[in-house]
């Protein structure tokens, strides 16, 4: 889903009634779970049991007005025999189903992750907002959207608001701002870039995030790490593309852009003044060092090493109370009130991670939830902090190679109704135990 709406605040006061019973991990919704199959090329064989410390159940709850909502909950204790991380397909620029992403990672379970650019004609997997996988920044932040931080083995996950910044420094001493990572140069969906953005519709200058709007900037440098995985965008006449090897040494310069990213290396694509900077300072044999920083609202730096970060939002729960920061995350009051399928993440006081999918768009069976109702559900599950991830037709939960919820795209089975998404949160059994 790629809708980021205009902004308004939201206050929450809801009660929930819990009904029905739990469904254990052996079955899928309406009998739609599929049998485990052979792994895809380049993937690992799916796990055949949940690791110690990981559990899954489903229940049907009644919202305050009596409407049903089917709730799938994947619980990962902090000391579980599993690693939780962000995973994408063979290329950041492409999409895959959550089941395919789980198989690729050899995961015991997975849910969908960030928003992504479904309107892009060529690169539908492009994450919208902050995305970090295994310590590599693969998409820049937009403003200070709410982010799920998975710091790595043995460390407590947490939820906060983060901003990224990236620069490039030549071995001749010159430095420049890197405007974006893994996106089409000059096209900023959701706006909120580092400077020079103008609304495509009116030409008005803007520095604020404007969810749902497209901004343009003719003067950019965009970074494409090897994980991009496909040819870089053709940014038009006058654009420049610089190829770097694994040691950050410039191995080639071409104009216009539109080439393959070197394995274990990266490319930088420049337009306008960005292209001019690259022509001056990125000659073959020189070194270009790309460095990124993540900071929270208080300016504290976040360690990227081994971490996975997924920006989405809004927040739903903060410090044990419903707290929905719609303004910071670009969600309108109307969108917040709408009952939709949702994928949400929560964290209990003991560090247990909750990955929750709320089915929706099934009248009389599972109506979905508003943001306020989702917050109330997470509070009832013991979450101290919680946030919204991508939802709607993207909401998917896979456990032991079966789709356990009921995705809403067209298809006769839950497996067939999966939407191809940009990335997923995968729960991978720890192999060193």
XYZ file of C-alpha atoms in Angstrom:
433
model
C 0.000 0.000 0.000
C 1.371 3.401 -0.830
C -1.225 5.894 0.473
C 0.111 8.516 2.859
C -2.731 10.900 3.634
C -2.821 14.497 4.852
C -2.593 14.928 8.577
C -4.716 15.343 11.662
C -4.509 14.239 15.280
C -6.488 11.481 17.005
C -7.631 10.797 20.548
C -8.442 7.252 21.658
C -10.908 5.772 24.123
C -12.161 2.246 23.355
C -13.116 -0.976 25.078
C -12.908 -4.445 23.532
C -14.715 -7.674 24.237
C -12.846 -10.919 23.530
C -14.843 -13.851 22.204
C -14.362 -17.112 20.366
C -11.327 -19.309 20.763
C -7.736 -19.726 19.756
C -6.635 -21.512 16.601
C -3.249 -23.192 16.978
C -0.532 -23.144 14.349
C -1.761 -26.225 12.508
C -4.410 -24.594 10.317
C -5.124 -21.578 8.169
C -8.196 -19.413 7.821
C -11.193 -21.053 6.144
C -9.070 -24.076 5.337
C -6.950 -22.063 2.953
C -3.510 -22.940 4.282
C -1.276 -24.652 1.752
C 1.050 -27.566 2.309
C 4.778 -26.854 2.607
C 6.456 -26.913 -0.777
C 10.008 -27.080 -2.010
C 11.973 -23.855 -1.508
C 12.361 -21.356 -4.313
C 15.705 -21.033 -6.106
C 18.117 -19.096 -3.923
C 16.046 -19.725 -0.796
C 16.346 -21.901 2.296
C 13.993 -24.723 3.216
C 11.197 -23.405 5.427
C 11.291 -24.368 9.095
C 9.050 -27.294 10.058
C 8.420 -26.128 13.632
C 8.404 -22.920 15.583
C 11.606 -22.199 17.514
C 11.584 -22.299 21.300
C 10.232 -18.972 22.530
C 8.058 -18.366 19.466
C 4.299 -19.044 19.472
C 1.308 -18.361 17.270
C -2.417 -18.234 17.874
C -5.566 -16.821 16.379
C -8.793 -15.639 17.954
C -11.910 -13.741 17.000
C -12.595 -10.647 19.072
C -15.640 -8.437 19.281
C -15.123 -4.721 18.995
C -17.104 -2.275 21.113
C -20.080 -2.328 18.708
C -20.052 -6.123 18.462
C -18.258 -6.339 15.116
C -15.922 -9.350 14.776
C -12.242 -9.137 13.922
C -9.957 -12.124 13.441
C -6.630 -11.531 15.186
C -3.470 -13.510 14.434
C -0.668 -13.073 16.966
C 2.919 -14.172 16.531
C 4.795 -13.882 19.835
C 8.616 -13.832 19.922
C 10.203 -13.805 23.384
C 13.408 -11.809 23.693
C 15.315 -14.995 24.534
C 13.767 -17.043 21.717
C 15.907 -19.370 19.601
C 15.272 -17.122 16.601
C 16.452 -13.922 14.994
C 13.930 -11.320 13.868
C 15.036 -9.155 10.962
C 13.885 -7.371 7.828
C 14.003 -9.368 4.622
C 13.436 -8.528 0.965
C 13.688 -10.440 -2.294
C 16.611 -10.768 -4.653
C 16.375 -7.034 -5.352
C 15.154 -4.133 -3.225
C 13.480 -2.729 -6.342
C 11.210 -5.745 -6.835
C 8.320 -7.330 -4.941
C 7.499 -10.833 -3.709
C 4.814 -12.441 -1.580
C 5.387 -12.743 2.151
C 5.490 -16.510 1.739
C 8.235 -16.210 -0.870
C 10.189 -13.852 1.402
C 9.814 -16.265 4.324
C 11.108 -19.133 2.189
C 14.023 -17.084 0.953
C 15.058 -16.395 4.552
C 14.379 -19.933 5.788
C 11.973 -18.310 8.237
C 9.553 -20.040 10.572
C 7.176 -17.094 10.287
C 6.834 -13.699 8.637
C 4.536 -10.693 8.236
C 4.606 -7.890 5.682
C 6.698 -4.809 6.481
C 6.938 -1.255 5.145
C 4.912 0.853 2.748
C 6.233 0.762 -0.820
C 5.914 2.577 -4.134
C 3.280 0.586 -6.006
C 2.826 3.519 -8.409
C 6.387 3.329 -9.697
C 6.308 2.091 -13.304
C 9.572 0.124 -12.957
C 10.515 -0.218 -9.281
C 7.410 -1.245 -7.339
C 9.479 -2.687 -4.491
C 10.988 0.706 -3.613
C 10.324 1.146 0.135
C 8.695 4.424 1.145
C 10.583 5.776 4.101
C 13.246 4.263 6.293
C 14.324 0.688 5.567
C 17.484 -0.948 6.942
C 18.296 -4.645 6.507
C 21.249 -6.277 8.289
C 22.859 -2.924 8.946
C 22.556 -1.580 5.386
C 20.515 1.572 4.770
C 18.375 0.721 1.733
C 15.847 3.566 1.833
C 16.053 6.993 3.431
C 13.607 8.352 5.991
C 10.805 10.773 5.189
C 10.617 13.229 8.049
C 10.614 11.472 11.419
C 8.157 8.662 10.859
C 7.655 5.978 13.484
C 10.092 3.089 13.150
C 10.392 -0.464 14.453
C 14.002 -1.095 15.483
C 15.235 -4.703 15.550
C 18.770 -4.190 16.898
C 20.095 -7.727 16.453
C 20.668 -10.938 18.361
C 19.913 -10.731 22.067
C 19.003 -7.027 22.025
C 15.591 -5.632 22.925
C 13.452 -4.351 20.024
C 11.947 -0.904 20.387
C 9.788 1.674 18.614
C 10.736 5.305 18.113
C 10.821 8.131 15.568
C 13.966 8.340 13.428
C 15.541 10.519 10.745
C 18.347 9.466 8.372
C 21.053 11.550 6.719
C 23.653 10.427 4.178
C 26.725 12.102 2.691
C 29.474 11.255 0.232
C 33.117 12.342 0.620
C 35.711 12.158 -2.129
C 39.363 11.342 -1.443
C 40.110 14.861 -2.713
C 38.360 16.191 0.442
C 35.102 17.413 -1.105
C 31.764 16.346 0.378
C 28.145 16.444 -0.781
C 24.722 15.528 0.527
C 23.198 12.297 -0.735
C 19.518 13.056 -1.284
C 18.153 9.542 -1.436
C 18.822 5.820 -1.425
C 17.344 3.303 -3.848
C 14.812 5.497 -5.616
C 14.359 7.301 -8.899
C 16.449 10.513 -8.877
C 14.293 13.620 -8.885
C 11.064 11.849 -7.829
C 10.277 12.035 -4.112
C 7.010 10.283 -3.275
C 5.714 11.738 -0.025
C 8.105 14.710 -0.328
C 10.097 15.511 2.830
C 13.481 15.348 1.094
C 16.667 17.032 2.264
C 16.229 20.232 0.238
C 15.190 21.650 -3.111
C 11.926 19.717 -3.310
C 9.014 21.232 -5.210
C 5.499 19.912 -5.487
C 5.107 18.314 -8.903
C 1.542 19.625 -9.113
C 2.213 23.303 -8.366
C 5.970 23.886 -8.344
C 5.781 25.235 -4.783
C 8.871 24.731 -2.642
C 8.454 22.430 0.344
C 10.611 20.818 3.004
C 7.773 19.110 4.879
C 6.636 15.525 4.304
C 3.414 15.529 2.277
C 2.066 11.972 2.237
C 0.385 11.057 -1.034
C 2.043 13.939 -2.899
C 4.920 13.718 -5.377
C 7.789 16.185 -5.214
C 10.518 16.769 -7.772
C 14.108 17.953 -7.420
C 16.343 18.406 -10.489
C 19.570 18.541 -8.434
C 20.186 15.256 -6.614
C 22.652 12.501 -5.789
C 21.022 9.123 -5.144
C 22.856 6.096 -3.758
C 22.291 2.572 -5.092
C 23.937 -0.148 -2.959
C 24.335 -3.611 -4.459
C 21.063 -4.744 -2.849
C 19.142 -2.597 -5.370
C 19.596 -5.605 -7.609
C 18.441 -4.265 -10.989
C 19.574 -1.643 -13.482
C 19.628 1.879 -12.097
C 17.087 4.423 -13.373
C 17.802 6.258 -16.594
C 17.791 9.799 -15.224
C 17.953 11.512 -18.588
C 20.488 13.572 -20.559
C 23.144 15.165 -18.405
C 22.829 12.627 -15.599
C 25.996 10.942 -14.352
C 26.475 7.487 -12.867
C 29.588 6.556 -10.878
C 30.465 2.911 -10.201
C 32.295 1.988 -6.974
C 33.854 -1.353 -6.104
C 33.755 -3.038 -2.687
C 36.588 -0.738 -1.496
C 34.652 2.388 -2.562
C 37.104 3.068 -5.392
C 35.660 4.672 -8.520
C 35.916 2.129 -11.333
C 33.884 3.896 -13.989
C 31.819 6.948 -14.866
C 29.066 7.069 -17.482
C 26.514 9.544 -18.786
C 23.581 9.251 -18.912
C 22.789 6.903 -16.017
C 21.215 3.481 -16.334
C 23.553 0.586 -15.600
C 24.078 -2.404 -13.343
C 25.238 -1.976 -9.755
C 28.581 -3.776 -9.226
C 28.360 -6.869 -6.993
C 29.430 -5.895 -3.453
C 29.776 -2.304 -4.660
C 27.397 0.567 -5.356
C 26.662 3.337 -7.804
C 25.851 6.997 -7.313
C 23.556 8.728 -9.786
C 23.630 12.506 -10.055
C 21.374 15.004 -11.778
C 21.806 18.769 -12.191
C 24.233 20.119 -9.588
C 24.600 16.583 -8.232
C 25.871 15.409 -11.616
C 28.272 18.360 -11.745
C 29.699 17.432 -8.320
C 30.268 13.840 -9.416
C 32.011 14.955 -12.612
C 34.448 17.064 -10.570
C 35.142 14.727 -7.659
C 34.447 11.151 -8.780
C 37.170 10.516 -11.325
C 38.368 6.900 -11.742
C 40.829 5.809 -9.069
C 39.516 8.161 -6.414
C 37.670 6.878 -3.361
C 34.114 7.957 -2.566
C 32.996 7.206 0.986
C 29.244 7.030 1.572
C 28.265 7.419 5.241
C 24.811 7.366 6.837
C 23.547 8.453 10.255
C 20.286 7.741 12.033
C 19.147 10.000 14.836
C 16.084 10.075 17.068
C 14.020 13.103 18.049
C 16.543 13.980 20.783
C 19.463 13.820 18.355
C 20.856 10.555 19.695
C 22.543 8.387 17.091
C 21.283 4.855 16.463
C 23.798 2.066 15.869
C 23.170 0.535 12.455
C 25.439 -2.502 12.884
C 23.477 -5.759 12.420
C 20.169 -3.884 12.826
C 16.940 -4.039 10.858
C 14.680 -0.986 10.825
C 11.263 -0.610 9.282
C 9.670 2.824 9.074
C 5.892 2.976 8.675
C 3.545 4.358 11.338
C 1.733 5.808 13.023
C 2.534 4.768 16.562
C -0.402 3.138 18.356
C 0.791 2.663 21.941
C 3.524 4.465 23.847
C 4.524 3.722 27.473
C 1.473 1.552 28.072
C -1.145 4.022 26.825
C -2.907 4.526 23.500
C -0.922 7.184 21.622
C -1.467 7.681 17.901
C 0.824 10.261 16.298
C -1.139 10.728 13.096
C 0.298 14.176 12.375
C 3.916 13.023 12.292
C 3.024 10.049 10.104
C 0.680 11.613 7.590
C -2.595 9.877 8.390
C -5.885 11.738 8.110
C -8.649 11.459 10.684
C -10.825 9.708 8.090
C -8.161 7.114 7.337
C -7.529 6.574 11.049
C -11.233 5.882 11.638
C -11.558 3.426 8.738
C -11.740 -0.245 9.638
C -9.155 -1.984 7.475
C -6.924 -5.052 7.522
C -3.849 -4.089 9.525
C -0.417 -5.430 10.325
C 0.920 -4.065 13.607
C 3.938 -4.623 15.831
C 4.009 -4.370 19.609
C 6.545 -4.807 22.381
C 5.758 -5.990 25.908
C 7.646 -4.657 28.947
C 9.806 -7.815 29.041
C 10.974 -7.273 25.436
C 8.617 -9.807 23.851
C 7.834 -8.824 20.257
C 4.233 -9.116 19.048
C 3.568 -9.318 15.307
C -0.171 -9.035 14.792
C -2.399 -9.223 11.713
C -6.020 -8.066 11.902
C -8.139 -9.409 9.060
C -10.668 -7.080 7.466
C -13.038 -6.372 4.588
C -15.027 -9.534 5.358
C -18.439 -8.334 6.579
C -19.793 -10.440 9.433
C -16.600 -12.497 9.583
C -13.762 -10.045 10.202
C -14.395 -6.337 9.818
C -10.847 -5.051 10.344
C -9.983 -2.306 12.820
C -9.523 1.424 13.016
C -6.217 2.690 14.373
C -7.837 3.302 17.756
C -9.262 -0.221 17.811
C -5.895 -1.655 16.781
C -4.280 0.238 19.664
C -6.824 -1.196 22.094
C -6.162 -4.734 20.841
C -2.416 -4.299 21.291
C -2.944 -2.976 24.822
C -5.074 -6.027 25.609
C -2.187 -8.223 24.422
C 0.128 -6.533 26.925
C 1.989 -4.190 24.569
C 3.874 -1.331 26.187
C 4.645 0.190 22.768
C 3.102 -0.524 19.379
C 2.994 0.812 15.830
C 1.165 0.357 12.551
C 2.891 -1.264 9.564
C 1.620 -1.516 5.984
C -1.946 -2.804 5.851
C -4.920 -3.217 3.566
C -4.309 -5.815 0.886
C -0.671 -6.092 1.972
C -1.527 -7.554 5.411
C -0.251 -11.129 5.423
C 0.941 -13.558 8.085
C 2.835 -16.725 7.177
C 3.637 -19.367 9.807
C 5.408 -22.641 8.982
C 5.028 -22.010 5.249
C 1.266 -21.440 5.393
C -0.702 -18.247 4.991
C -2.588 -17.970 8.291
C -4.776 -14.947 7.693
C -7.139 -14.054 4.868
C -5.519 -11.476 2.545
C -7.981 -9.362 0.587
C -6.660 -9.338 -2.973
C -8.485 -11.516 -5.509
C -8.021 -15.286 -5.455
C -9.752 -18.500 -4.411
C -7.374 -19.324 -1.556
C -5.506 -17.326 1.077
C -2.250 -18.234 -0.654
C -3.510 -16.941 -4.016
C -4.759 -13.707 -2.416
C -1.320 -12.692 -1.192
C -0.149 -9.340 -2.505
C 3.445 -8.982 -3.632
C 5.152 -6.613 -1.191
C 8.478 -4.859 -0.804
C 9.748 -6.549 2.342
C 8.793 -8.546 5.394
C 9.668 -9.075 9.045
C 11.016 -12.620 9.174
C 11.498 -14.875 12.204
C 14.459 -17.122 11.406
C 15.412 -20.123 13.607
C 18.846 -19.600 15.092
C 21.208 -22.099 13.456
C 23.979 -21.816 16.058
C 22.065 -23.645 18.815
